Each structure stands twice: as structure tokens, then as C-alpha cells.
CSV table of C-alpha atoms in Angstrom, one decimal:
chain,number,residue,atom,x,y,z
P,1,UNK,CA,86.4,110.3,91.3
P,2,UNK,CA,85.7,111.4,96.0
P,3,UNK,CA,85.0,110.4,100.3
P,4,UNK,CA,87.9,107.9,109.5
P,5,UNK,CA,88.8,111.7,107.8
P,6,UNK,CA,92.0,110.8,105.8
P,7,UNK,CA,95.2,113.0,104.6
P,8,UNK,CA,96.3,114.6,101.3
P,9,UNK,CA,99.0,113.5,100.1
P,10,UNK,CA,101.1,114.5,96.7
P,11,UNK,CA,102.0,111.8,94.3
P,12,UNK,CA,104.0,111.7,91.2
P,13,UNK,CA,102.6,110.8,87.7
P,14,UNK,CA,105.2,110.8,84.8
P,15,UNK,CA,106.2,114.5,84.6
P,16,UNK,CA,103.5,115.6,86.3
P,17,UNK,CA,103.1,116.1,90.2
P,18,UNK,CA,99.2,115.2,91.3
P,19,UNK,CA,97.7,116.1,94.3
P,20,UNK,CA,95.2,113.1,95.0
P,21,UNK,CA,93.2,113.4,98.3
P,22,UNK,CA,91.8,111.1,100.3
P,23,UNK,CA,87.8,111.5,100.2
P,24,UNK,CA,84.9,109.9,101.0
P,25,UNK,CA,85.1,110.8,104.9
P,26,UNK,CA,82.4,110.7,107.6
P,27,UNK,CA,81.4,114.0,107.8
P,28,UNK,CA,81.6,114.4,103.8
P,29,UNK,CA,78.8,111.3,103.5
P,30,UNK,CA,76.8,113.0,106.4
P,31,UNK,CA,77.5,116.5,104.8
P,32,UNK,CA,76.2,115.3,101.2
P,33,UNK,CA,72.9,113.5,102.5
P,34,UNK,CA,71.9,116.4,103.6
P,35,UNK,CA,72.7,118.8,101.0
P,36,UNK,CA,71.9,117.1,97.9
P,37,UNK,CA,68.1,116.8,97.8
P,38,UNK,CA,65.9,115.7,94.4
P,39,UNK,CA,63.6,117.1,92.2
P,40,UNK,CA,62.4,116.6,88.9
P,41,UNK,CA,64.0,119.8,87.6
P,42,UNK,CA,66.8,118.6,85.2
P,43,UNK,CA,69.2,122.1,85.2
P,44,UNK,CA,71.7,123.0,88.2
P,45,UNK,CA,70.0,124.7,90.8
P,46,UNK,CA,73.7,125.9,92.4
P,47,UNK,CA,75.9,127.9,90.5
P,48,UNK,CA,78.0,126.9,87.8
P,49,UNK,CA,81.0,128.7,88.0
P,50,UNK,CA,84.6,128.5,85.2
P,51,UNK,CA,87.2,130.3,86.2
P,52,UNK,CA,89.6,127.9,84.6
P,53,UNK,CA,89.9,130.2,81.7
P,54,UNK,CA,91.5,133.2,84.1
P,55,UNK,CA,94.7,130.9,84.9
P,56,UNK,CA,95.3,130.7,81.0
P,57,UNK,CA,94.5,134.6,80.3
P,58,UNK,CA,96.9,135.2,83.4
P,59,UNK,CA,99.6,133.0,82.1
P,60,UNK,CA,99.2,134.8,78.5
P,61,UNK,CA,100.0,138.1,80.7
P,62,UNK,CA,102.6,137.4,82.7
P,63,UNK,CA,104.3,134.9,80.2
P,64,UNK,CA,107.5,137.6,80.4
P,65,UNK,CA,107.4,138.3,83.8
P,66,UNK,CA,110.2,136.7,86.7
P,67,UNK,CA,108.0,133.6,88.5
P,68,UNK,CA,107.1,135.6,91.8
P,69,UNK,CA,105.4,138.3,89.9
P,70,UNK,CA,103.6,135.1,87.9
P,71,UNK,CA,102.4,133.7,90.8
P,72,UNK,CA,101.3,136.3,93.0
P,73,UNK,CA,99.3,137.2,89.6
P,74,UNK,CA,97.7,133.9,90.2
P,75,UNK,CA,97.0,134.6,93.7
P,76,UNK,CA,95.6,137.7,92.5
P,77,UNK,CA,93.6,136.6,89.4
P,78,UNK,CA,92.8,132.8,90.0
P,79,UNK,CA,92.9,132.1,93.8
P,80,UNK,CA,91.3,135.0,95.0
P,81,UNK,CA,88.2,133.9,93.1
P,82,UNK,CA,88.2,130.5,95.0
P,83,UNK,CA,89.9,130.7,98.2
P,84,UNK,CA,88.7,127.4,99.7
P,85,UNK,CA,90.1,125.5,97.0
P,86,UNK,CA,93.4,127.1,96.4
P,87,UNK,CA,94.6,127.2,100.2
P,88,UNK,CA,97.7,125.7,101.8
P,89,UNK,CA,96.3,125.4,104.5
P,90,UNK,CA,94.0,123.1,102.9
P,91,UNK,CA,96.7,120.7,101.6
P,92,UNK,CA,98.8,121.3,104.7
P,93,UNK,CA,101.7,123.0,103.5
P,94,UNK,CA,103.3,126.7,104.2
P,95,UNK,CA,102.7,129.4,102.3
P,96,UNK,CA,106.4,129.2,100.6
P,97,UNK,CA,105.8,125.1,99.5
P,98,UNK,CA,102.4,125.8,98.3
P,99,UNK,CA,104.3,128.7,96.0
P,100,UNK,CA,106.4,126.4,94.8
P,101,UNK,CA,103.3,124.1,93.8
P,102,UNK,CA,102.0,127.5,91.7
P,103,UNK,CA,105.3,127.4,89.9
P,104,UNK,CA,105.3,124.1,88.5
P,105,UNK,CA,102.0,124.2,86.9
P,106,UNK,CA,102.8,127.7,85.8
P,107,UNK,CA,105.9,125.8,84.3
P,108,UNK,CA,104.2,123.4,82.7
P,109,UNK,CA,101.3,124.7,81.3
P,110,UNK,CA,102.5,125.3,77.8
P,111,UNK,CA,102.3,121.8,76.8
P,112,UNK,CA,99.1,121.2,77.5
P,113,UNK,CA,97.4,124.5,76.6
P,114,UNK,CA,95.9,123.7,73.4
P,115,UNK,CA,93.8,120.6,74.9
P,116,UNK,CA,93.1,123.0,78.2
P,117,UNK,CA,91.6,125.8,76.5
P,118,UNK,CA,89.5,122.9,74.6
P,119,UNK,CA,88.2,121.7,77.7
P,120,UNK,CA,87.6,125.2,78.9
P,121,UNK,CA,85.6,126.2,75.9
P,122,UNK,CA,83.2,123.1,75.9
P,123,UNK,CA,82.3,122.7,79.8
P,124,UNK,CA,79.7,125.6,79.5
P,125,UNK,CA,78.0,123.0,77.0
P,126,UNK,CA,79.3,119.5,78.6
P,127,UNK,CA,77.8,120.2,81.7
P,128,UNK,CA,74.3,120.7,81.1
P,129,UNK,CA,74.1,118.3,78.2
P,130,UNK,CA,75.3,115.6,80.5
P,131,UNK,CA,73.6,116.7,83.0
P,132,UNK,CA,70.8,116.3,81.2
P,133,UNK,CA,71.1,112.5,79.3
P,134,UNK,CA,72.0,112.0,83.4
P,135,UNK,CA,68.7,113.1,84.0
P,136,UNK,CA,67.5,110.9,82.1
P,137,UNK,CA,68.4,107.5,84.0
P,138,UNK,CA,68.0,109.5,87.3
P,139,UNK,CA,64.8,111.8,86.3
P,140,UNK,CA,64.5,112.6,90.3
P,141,UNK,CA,68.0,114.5,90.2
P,142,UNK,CA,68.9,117.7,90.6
P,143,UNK,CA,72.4,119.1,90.7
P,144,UNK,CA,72.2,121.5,94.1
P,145,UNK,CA,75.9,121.5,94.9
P,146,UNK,CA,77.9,124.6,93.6
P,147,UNK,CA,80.1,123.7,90.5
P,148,UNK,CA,83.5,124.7,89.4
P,149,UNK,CA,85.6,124.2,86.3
P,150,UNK,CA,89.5,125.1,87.5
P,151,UNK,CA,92.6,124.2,86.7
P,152,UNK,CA,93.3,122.1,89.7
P,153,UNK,CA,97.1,122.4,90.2
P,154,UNK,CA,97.3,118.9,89.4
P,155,UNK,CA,94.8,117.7,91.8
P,156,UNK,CA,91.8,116.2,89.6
P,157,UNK,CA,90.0,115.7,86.5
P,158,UNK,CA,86.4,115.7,88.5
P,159,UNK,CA,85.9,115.3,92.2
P,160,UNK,CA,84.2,116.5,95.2
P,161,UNK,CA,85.7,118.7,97.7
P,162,UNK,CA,84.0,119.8,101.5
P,163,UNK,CA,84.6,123.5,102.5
P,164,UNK,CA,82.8,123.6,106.0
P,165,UNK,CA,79.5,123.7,105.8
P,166,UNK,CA,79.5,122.6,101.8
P,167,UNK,CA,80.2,120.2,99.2
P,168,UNK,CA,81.4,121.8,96.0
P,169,UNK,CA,81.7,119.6,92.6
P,170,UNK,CA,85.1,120.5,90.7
P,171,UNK,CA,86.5,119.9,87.5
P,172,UNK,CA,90.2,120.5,86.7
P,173,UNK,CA,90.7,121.7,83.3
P,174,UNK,CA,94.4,120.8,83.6
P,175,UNK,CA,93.9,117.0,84.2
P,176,UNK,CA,91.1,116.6,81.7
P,177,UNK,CA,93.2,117.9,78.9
P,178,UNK,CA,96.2,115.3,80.6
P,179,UNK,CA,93.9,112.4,80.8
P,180,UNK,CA,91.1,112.8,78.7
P,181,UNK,CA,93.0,115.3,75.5
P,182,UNK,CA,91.1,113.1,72.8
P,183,UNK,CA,88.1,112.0,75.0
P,184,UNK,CA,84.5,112.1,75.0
P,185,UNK,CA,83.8,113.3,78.5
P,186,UNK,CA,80.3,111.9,79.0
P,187,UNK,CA,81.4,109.0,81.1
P,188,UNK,CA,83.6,111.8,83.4
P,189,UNK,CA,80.7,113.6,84.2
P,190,UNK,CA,78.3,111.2,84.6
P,191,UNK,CA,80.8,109.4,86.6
P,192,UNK,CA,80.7,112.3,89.5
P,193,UNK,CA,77.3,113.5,88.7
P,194,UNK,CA,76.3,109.6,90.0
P,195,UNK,CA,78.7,110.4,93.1
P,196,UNK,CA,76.9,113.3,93.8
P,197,UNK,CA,73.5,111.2,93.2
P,198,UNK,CA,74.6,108.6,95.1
P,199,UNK,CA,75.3,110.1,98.6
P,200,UNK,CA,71.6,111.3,99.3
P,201,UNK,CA,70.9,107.3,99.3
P,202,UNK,CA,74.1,105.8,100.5
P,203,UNK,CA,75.6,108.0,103.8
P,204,UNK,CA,77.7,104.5,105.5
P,205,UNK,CA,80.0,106.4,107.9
P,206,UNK,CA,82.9,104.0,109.0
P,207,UNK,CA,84.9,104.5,106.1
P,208,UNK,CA,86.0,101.0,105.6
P,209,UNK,CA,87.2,99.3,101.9
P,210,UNK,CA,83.5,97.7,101.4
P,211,UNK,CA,81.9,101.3,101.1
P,212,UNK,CA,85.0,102.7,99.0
P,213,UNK,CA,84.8,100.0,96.6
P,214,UNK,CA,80.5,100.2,96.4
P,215,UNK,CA,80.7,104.2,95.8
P,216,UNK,CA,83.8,103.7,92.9
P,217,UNK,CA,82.9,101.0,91.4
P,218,UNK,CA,79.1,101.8,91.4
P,219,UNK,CA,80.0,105.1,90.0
P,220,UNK,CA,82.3,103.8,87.3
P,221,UNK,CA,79.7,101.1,86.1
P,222,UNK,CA,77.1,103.2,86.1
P,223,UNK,CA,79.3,105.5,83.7
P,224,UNK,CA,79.9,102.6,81.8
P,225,UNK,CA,76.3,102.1,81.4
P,226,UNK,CA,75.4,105.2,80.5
P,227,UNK,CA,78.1,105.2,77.5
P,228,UNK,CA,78.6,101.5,76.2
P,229,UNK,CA,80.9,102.4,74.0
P,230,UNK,CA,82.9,103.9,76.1
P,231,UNK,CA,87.2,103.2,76.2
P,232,UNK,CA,89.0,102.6,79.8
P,233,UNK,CA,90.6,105.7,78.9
P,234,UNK,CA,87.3,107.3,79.0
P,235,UNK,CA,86.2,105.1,82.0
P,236,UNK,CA,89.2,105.8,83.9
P,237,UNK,CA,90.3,102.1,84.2
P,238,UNK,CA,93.7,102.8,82.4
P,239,UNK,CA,95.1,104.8,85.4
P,240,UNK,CA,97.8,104.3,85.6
P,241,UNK,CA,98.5,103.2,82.3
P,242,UNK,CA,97.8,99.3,82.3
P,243,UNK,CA,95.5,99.1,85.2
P,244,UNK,CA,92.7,97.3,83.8
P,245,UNK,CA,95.0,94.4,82.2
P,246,UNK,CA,97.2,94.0,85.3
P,247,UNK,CA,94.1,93.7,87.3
P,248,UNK,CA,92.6,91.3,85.1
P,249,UNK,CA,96.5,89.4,85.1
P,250,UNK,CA,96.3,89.3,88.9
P,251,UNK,CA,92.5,88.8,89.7
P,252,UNK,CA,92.4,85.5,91.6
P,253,UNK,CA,95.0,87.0,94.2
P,254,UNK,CA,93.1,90.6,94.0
P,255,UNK,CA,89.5,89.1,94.9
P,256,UNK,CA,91.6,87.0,97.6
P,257,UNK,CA,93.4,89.9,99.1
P,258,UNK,CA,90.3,92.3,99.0
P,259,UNK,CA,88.1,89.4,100.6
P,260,UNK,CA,89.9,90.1,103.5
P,261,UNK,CA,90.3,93.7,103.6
P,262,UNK,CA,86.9,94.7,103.4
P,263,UNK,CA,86.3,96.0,106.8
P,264,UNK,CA,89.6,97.5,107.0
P,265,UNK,CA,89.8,101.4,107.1
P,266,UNK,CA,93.6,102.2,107.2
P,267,UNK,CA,94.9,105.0,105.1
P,268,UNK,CA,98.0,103.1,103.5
P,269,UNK,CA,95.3,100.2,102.3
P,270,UNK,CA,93.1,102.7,100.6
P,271,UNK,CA,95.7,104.6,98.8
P,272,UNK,CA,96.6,101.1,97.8
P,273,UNK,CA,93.5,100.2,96.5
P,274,UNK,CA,92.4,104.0,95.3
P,275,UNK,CA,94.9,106.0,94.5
P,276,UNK,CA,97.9,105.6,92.2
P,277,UNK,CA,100.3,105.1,95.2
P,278,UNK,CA,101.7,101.4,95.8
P,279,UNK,CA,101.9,99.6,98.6
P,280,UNK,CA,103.8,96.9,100.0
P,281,UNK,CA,101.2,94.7,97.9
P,282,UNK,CA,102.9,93.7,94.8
P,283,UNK,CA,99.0,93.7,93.2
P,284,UNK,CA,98.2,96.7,90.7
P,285,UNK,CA,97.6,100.4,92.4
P,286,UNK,CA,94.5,101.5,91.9
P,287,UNK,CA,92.8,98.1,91.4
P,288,UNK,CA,90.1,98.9,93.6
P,289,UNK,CA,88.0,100.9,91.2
P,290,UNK,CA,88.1,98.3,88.5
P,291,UNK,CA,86.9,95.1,91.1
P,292,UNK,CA,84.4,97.4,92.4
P,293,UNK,CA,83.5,97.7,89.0
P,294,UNK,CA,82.8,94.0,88.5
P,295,UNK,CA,81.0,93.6,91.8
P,296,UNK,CA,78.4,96.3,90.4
P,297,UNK,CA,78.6,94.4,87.2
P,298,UNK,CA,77.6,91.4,88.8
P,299,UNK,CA,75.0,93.1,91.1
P,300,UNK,CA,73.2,94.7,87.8
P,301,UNK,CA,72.4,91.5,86.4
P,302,UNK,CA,69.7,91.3,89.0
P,303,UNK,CA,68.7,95.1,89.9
P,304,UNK,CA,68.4,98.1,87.6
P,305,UNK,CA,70.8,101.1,88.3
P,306,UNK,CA,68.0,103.2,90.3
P,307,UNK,CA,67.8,100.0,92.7
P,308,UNK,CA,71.4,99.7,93.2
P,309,UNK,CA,71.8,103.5,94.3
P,310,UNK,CA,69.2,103.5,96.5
P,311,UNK,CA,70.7,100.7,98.4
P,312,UNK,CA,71.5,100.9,102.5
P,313,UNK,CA,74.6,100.2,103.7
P,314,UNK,CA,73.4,96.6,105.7
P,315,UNK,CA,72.2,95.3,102.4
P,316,UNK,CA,75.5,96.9,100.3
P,317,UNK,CA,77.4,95.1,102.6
P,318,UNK,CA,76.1,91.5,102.8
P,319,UNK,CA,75.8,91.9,98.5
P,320,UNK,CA,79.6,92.4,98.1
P,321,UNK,CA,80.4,89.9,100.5
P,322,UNK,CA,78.9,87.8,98.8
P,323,UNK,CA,79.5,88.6,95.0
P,324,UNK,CA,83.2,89.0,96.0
P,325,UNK,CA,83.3,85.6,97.6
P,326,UNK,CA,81.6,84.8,94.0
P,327,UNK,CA,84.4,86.4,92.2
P,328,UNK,CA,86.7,84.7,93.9
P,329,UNK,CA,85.6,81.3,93.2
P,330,UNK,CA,85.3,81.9,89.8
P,331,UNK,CA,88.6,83.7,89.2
P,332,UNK,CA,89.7,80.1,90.8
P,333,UNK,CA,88.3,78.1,88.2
């Protein structure tokens, strides 16, 4: 799923608090056209790194231990291996709150450690098999951005993240075995392999709906693609729980509402369209990703997926005008 520069901001899922951060910004489309180059190679050319396995071995050894003493371990043992990710000065909060964060997914780890330490064990061969059959639609690729499998504290399944002077690519361990326990994970990576494809073609830098839905949607057909058989589970279209059938109950006034969003680049409209936080819309949350999804639908019925990647921002722009305006009729009908 990353990409104006917008806030984090913490939502609540269920039982389980996830951090979901606005991406997509200007400097992160100007900062990924220029570190992601191609070649023909097909393995990743930055390093891989999984350090999702040294939260569970620290939870095994401080299972007995008070909760400070846990998560100071985790500073110790986990964070100190990733600094840039595990920061609260990244997600804007002191030093105590961010603490706090620790303890909750310390807390709640238990439940879902089976299905974790599945996801942990397989990434070393997920990631270069799919990045492999990815290779094979997109034979120019090459993965150059450094690579992490974490447990995310809540924060992701798969998503990109911009330290400074670099775009890393991260998994989370923890929200794969939440959303994805039972799942084939093909359509996951190839979903943020494509973003990371996609951003040495398509660097738009106003940060407006239009180029939100193009990069989503584009990245969750393409995923669909890629894996035909794949469920909405898989896909990502039943988050939250629903999404894809309330959507589809609620299209005519979706295409409507986002006909006239689609230069629009306010924070509160894109968590409404992105993110699993509502608005004041009573439309679904999250709905964005699945109409993006049927604009690239539409716009593969006349292009192959290499064409619509490689698409410029003027000519993205006046297609999804236009095939939303499409929609929109037809959802009239």
C-alpha cells in the first residue's frame, strides 16, 4: 500500500491499534524517480534485511519480565537495528507515548504468533520468488531500494517509508499474519513491488486525489492481474471488512463524489478515500482503492500493463477524467 507532505495519524481496527501514514508526498515521488533505476537483472540489488524474527526471540526472553524491562529489551534488540523506522520522533510522539505503543504490541503478540513466525519463516523465499514472476511482466525491473521484513507495531502489511535521503520497502510481519494469516501473499508483494516500479515512470508532484487513486488502484489491478485467482482478502479490497460490497452498494454516488474531488489535495479527503478513517461522507472508507481499481480496469482494456505504468501525469490525468465520467454514467444506468 504508499505517497502536499501529509501527517501520521493512529487509527483503531477491532482490537488492534494501526498506525496508517499518509504517503505518497512530493519529495517521496521525486525521491523514488531517482533512486529506483532498471535493469534486466531480476534479484534485489539492495539489501534484504528480516529482523522481524528478533521481536519474537525477544518476547520469548522476556516473557517473565515487568513491561519496562520488555520494552527497553525491544529498544535494545529490535529498534536498535532499525532506528529510522522505530523512532517517535518519526510518528510525532514523546518518548513515554511511543513506549506505551511498544507495550501494546508486546501485549498482544501472543495471539497472533503462530501466523507471525509463519510469515517470518517464508519471506526469505516469498521475496525473491515474487520478485521474480514480477520480473516477469516487468523484465526491465530491478529491486534497488533496501528491504525490510519487521514487525511494524501495527503500522503495515507492505509499504514504503522515506528516511532522508532514501526509500526503504517494508513489510510488517505483524499485519500480514493479521490480514493475510491464511493468504497467498503473491498479490501483497507484487502489489508494492509495482509501487516501487511505478514511481521511476510516474513522479506527479501535487499530491491531489487523481494521482492517489492512478498509483492505488494501478497497483492493486496490476496485482490482480498478476494473480487472477486471487480473493479481496488477498487483494486488499475487504479492508475494512465489507469494503468492496459497500462500494459496489454505493457506486453511482462514489463515482459522483470522486468526479469532483479529483484535484482536491486535503488531508481529511484522502484519509477518507485511503485510509480506514471516515469522514463526514457517509460513502464507504477506503473506497478509493477499489474505484481506482476499476478506472485501471477500464484503462487495460485498451493498453497492456507496461503501457499503463509508463504513463505521464498529463495523459493519466485526462484518462481518468474521462473513464470516471464513464463510470459514472454507467453506474447511472
Amino acid at each position: 500500500m504508499e505517497r502536499q507532505l501529509r501527517l501520521p495519524f493512529f487509527f483503531l481496527r477491532g482490537a488492534v491499534l494501526v498506525f496508517s501514514f499518509l504517503q505518497y508526498s512530493v519529495m517521496r515521488r521525486l525521491l523514488l524517480a531517482v533512486l529506483i533505476s532498471c535493469s534486466a537483472a531480476v534479484h534485489a540489488a539492495a539489501p534484504v534485511s528480516n529482523i522481524a524474527g528478533d521481536f519474537a526471540s525477544t518476547w520469548d526472553a522476556t516473557r517473565e519480565l515487568p513491561m519496562a524491562e520488555r520494552v527497553a529489551a525491544f529498544r535494545k534488540n529490535v529498534a536498535a537495528k532499525y532506528p529510522d523506522f522505530y523512532s517517535a520522533k518519526r510518528l510525532k510522539v514523546s518518548e513515554e507515548v511511543y513506549d506505551r505503543h511498544i507495550a501494546k504490541f508486546i501485549e498482544r503478540f501472543e495471539a497472533i504468533r503462530t501466523p507471525y513466525l509463519d510469515k517470518v519463516r517464508a519471506f526469505d523465499n516469498e521475496l525473491p520468488r515474487n520478485l521474480a514472476t514480477f520480473s516477469k511482466t516487468f523484465p526491465e525491473f530491478r529491486l534497488n531500494t533496501p528491504t525490510w521484513l519487521v514487525h511494524s507495531l501495527g503500522e503495515m502489511d507492505g509499504g514504503t517509508r522515506e528516511f532522508n535521503s532514501r526509500v526503504d520497502l517494508i513489510f510488517g510481519a505483524d499485519m500480514m499474519a493479521i490480514l493475510h494469516a491464511n493468504d497467498d501473499l503473491a498479490p501483497l508483494f507484487h502489489h508494492e513491488l509495482f509501487h516501487v516500479y511505478h514511481h521511476q515512470h510516474f513522479a506527479c508532484d501535487k499530491g491531489e486525489v487523481w494521482e492517489s487513486l492512478w498509483e492505488e488502484g494501478l497497483a492493486t489491478y496490476v496485482s490482480h492481474a498478476m494473480n487472477p485467482g486471487a480473493s479481496d482478502s488477498e487483494l486488499m479490497l475487504d479492508f475494512p471488512q465489507g469494503m468492496r460490497a459497500a462500494t459496489e452498494a454505493n457506486l453511482a454516488a462514489s463515482w459522483i463524489q470522486l468526479g469532483q474531488v479529483l484535484d482536491k489535495s486535503d488531508t481529511a479527503l484522502y484519509l477518507e478515500l485511503f485510509s480506514t478513517k471516515t469522514g463526514n461522507s457517509a460513502l464507504p472508507a477506503r473506497r478509493g482503492y477499489y474505484l481506482g481499481y476499476l478506472v485501471a480496469r477500464e484503462a487495460a482494456k485498451t493498453r497492456d500493463l507496461a503501457s499503463l505504468a509508463k504513463m505521464g501525469c498529463k495523459e493519466t490525468r485526462t484518462l481518468i477524467e474521462s473513464t470516471v465520467r464513464k463510470l459514472s454514467k454507467e453506474g447511472m444506468q
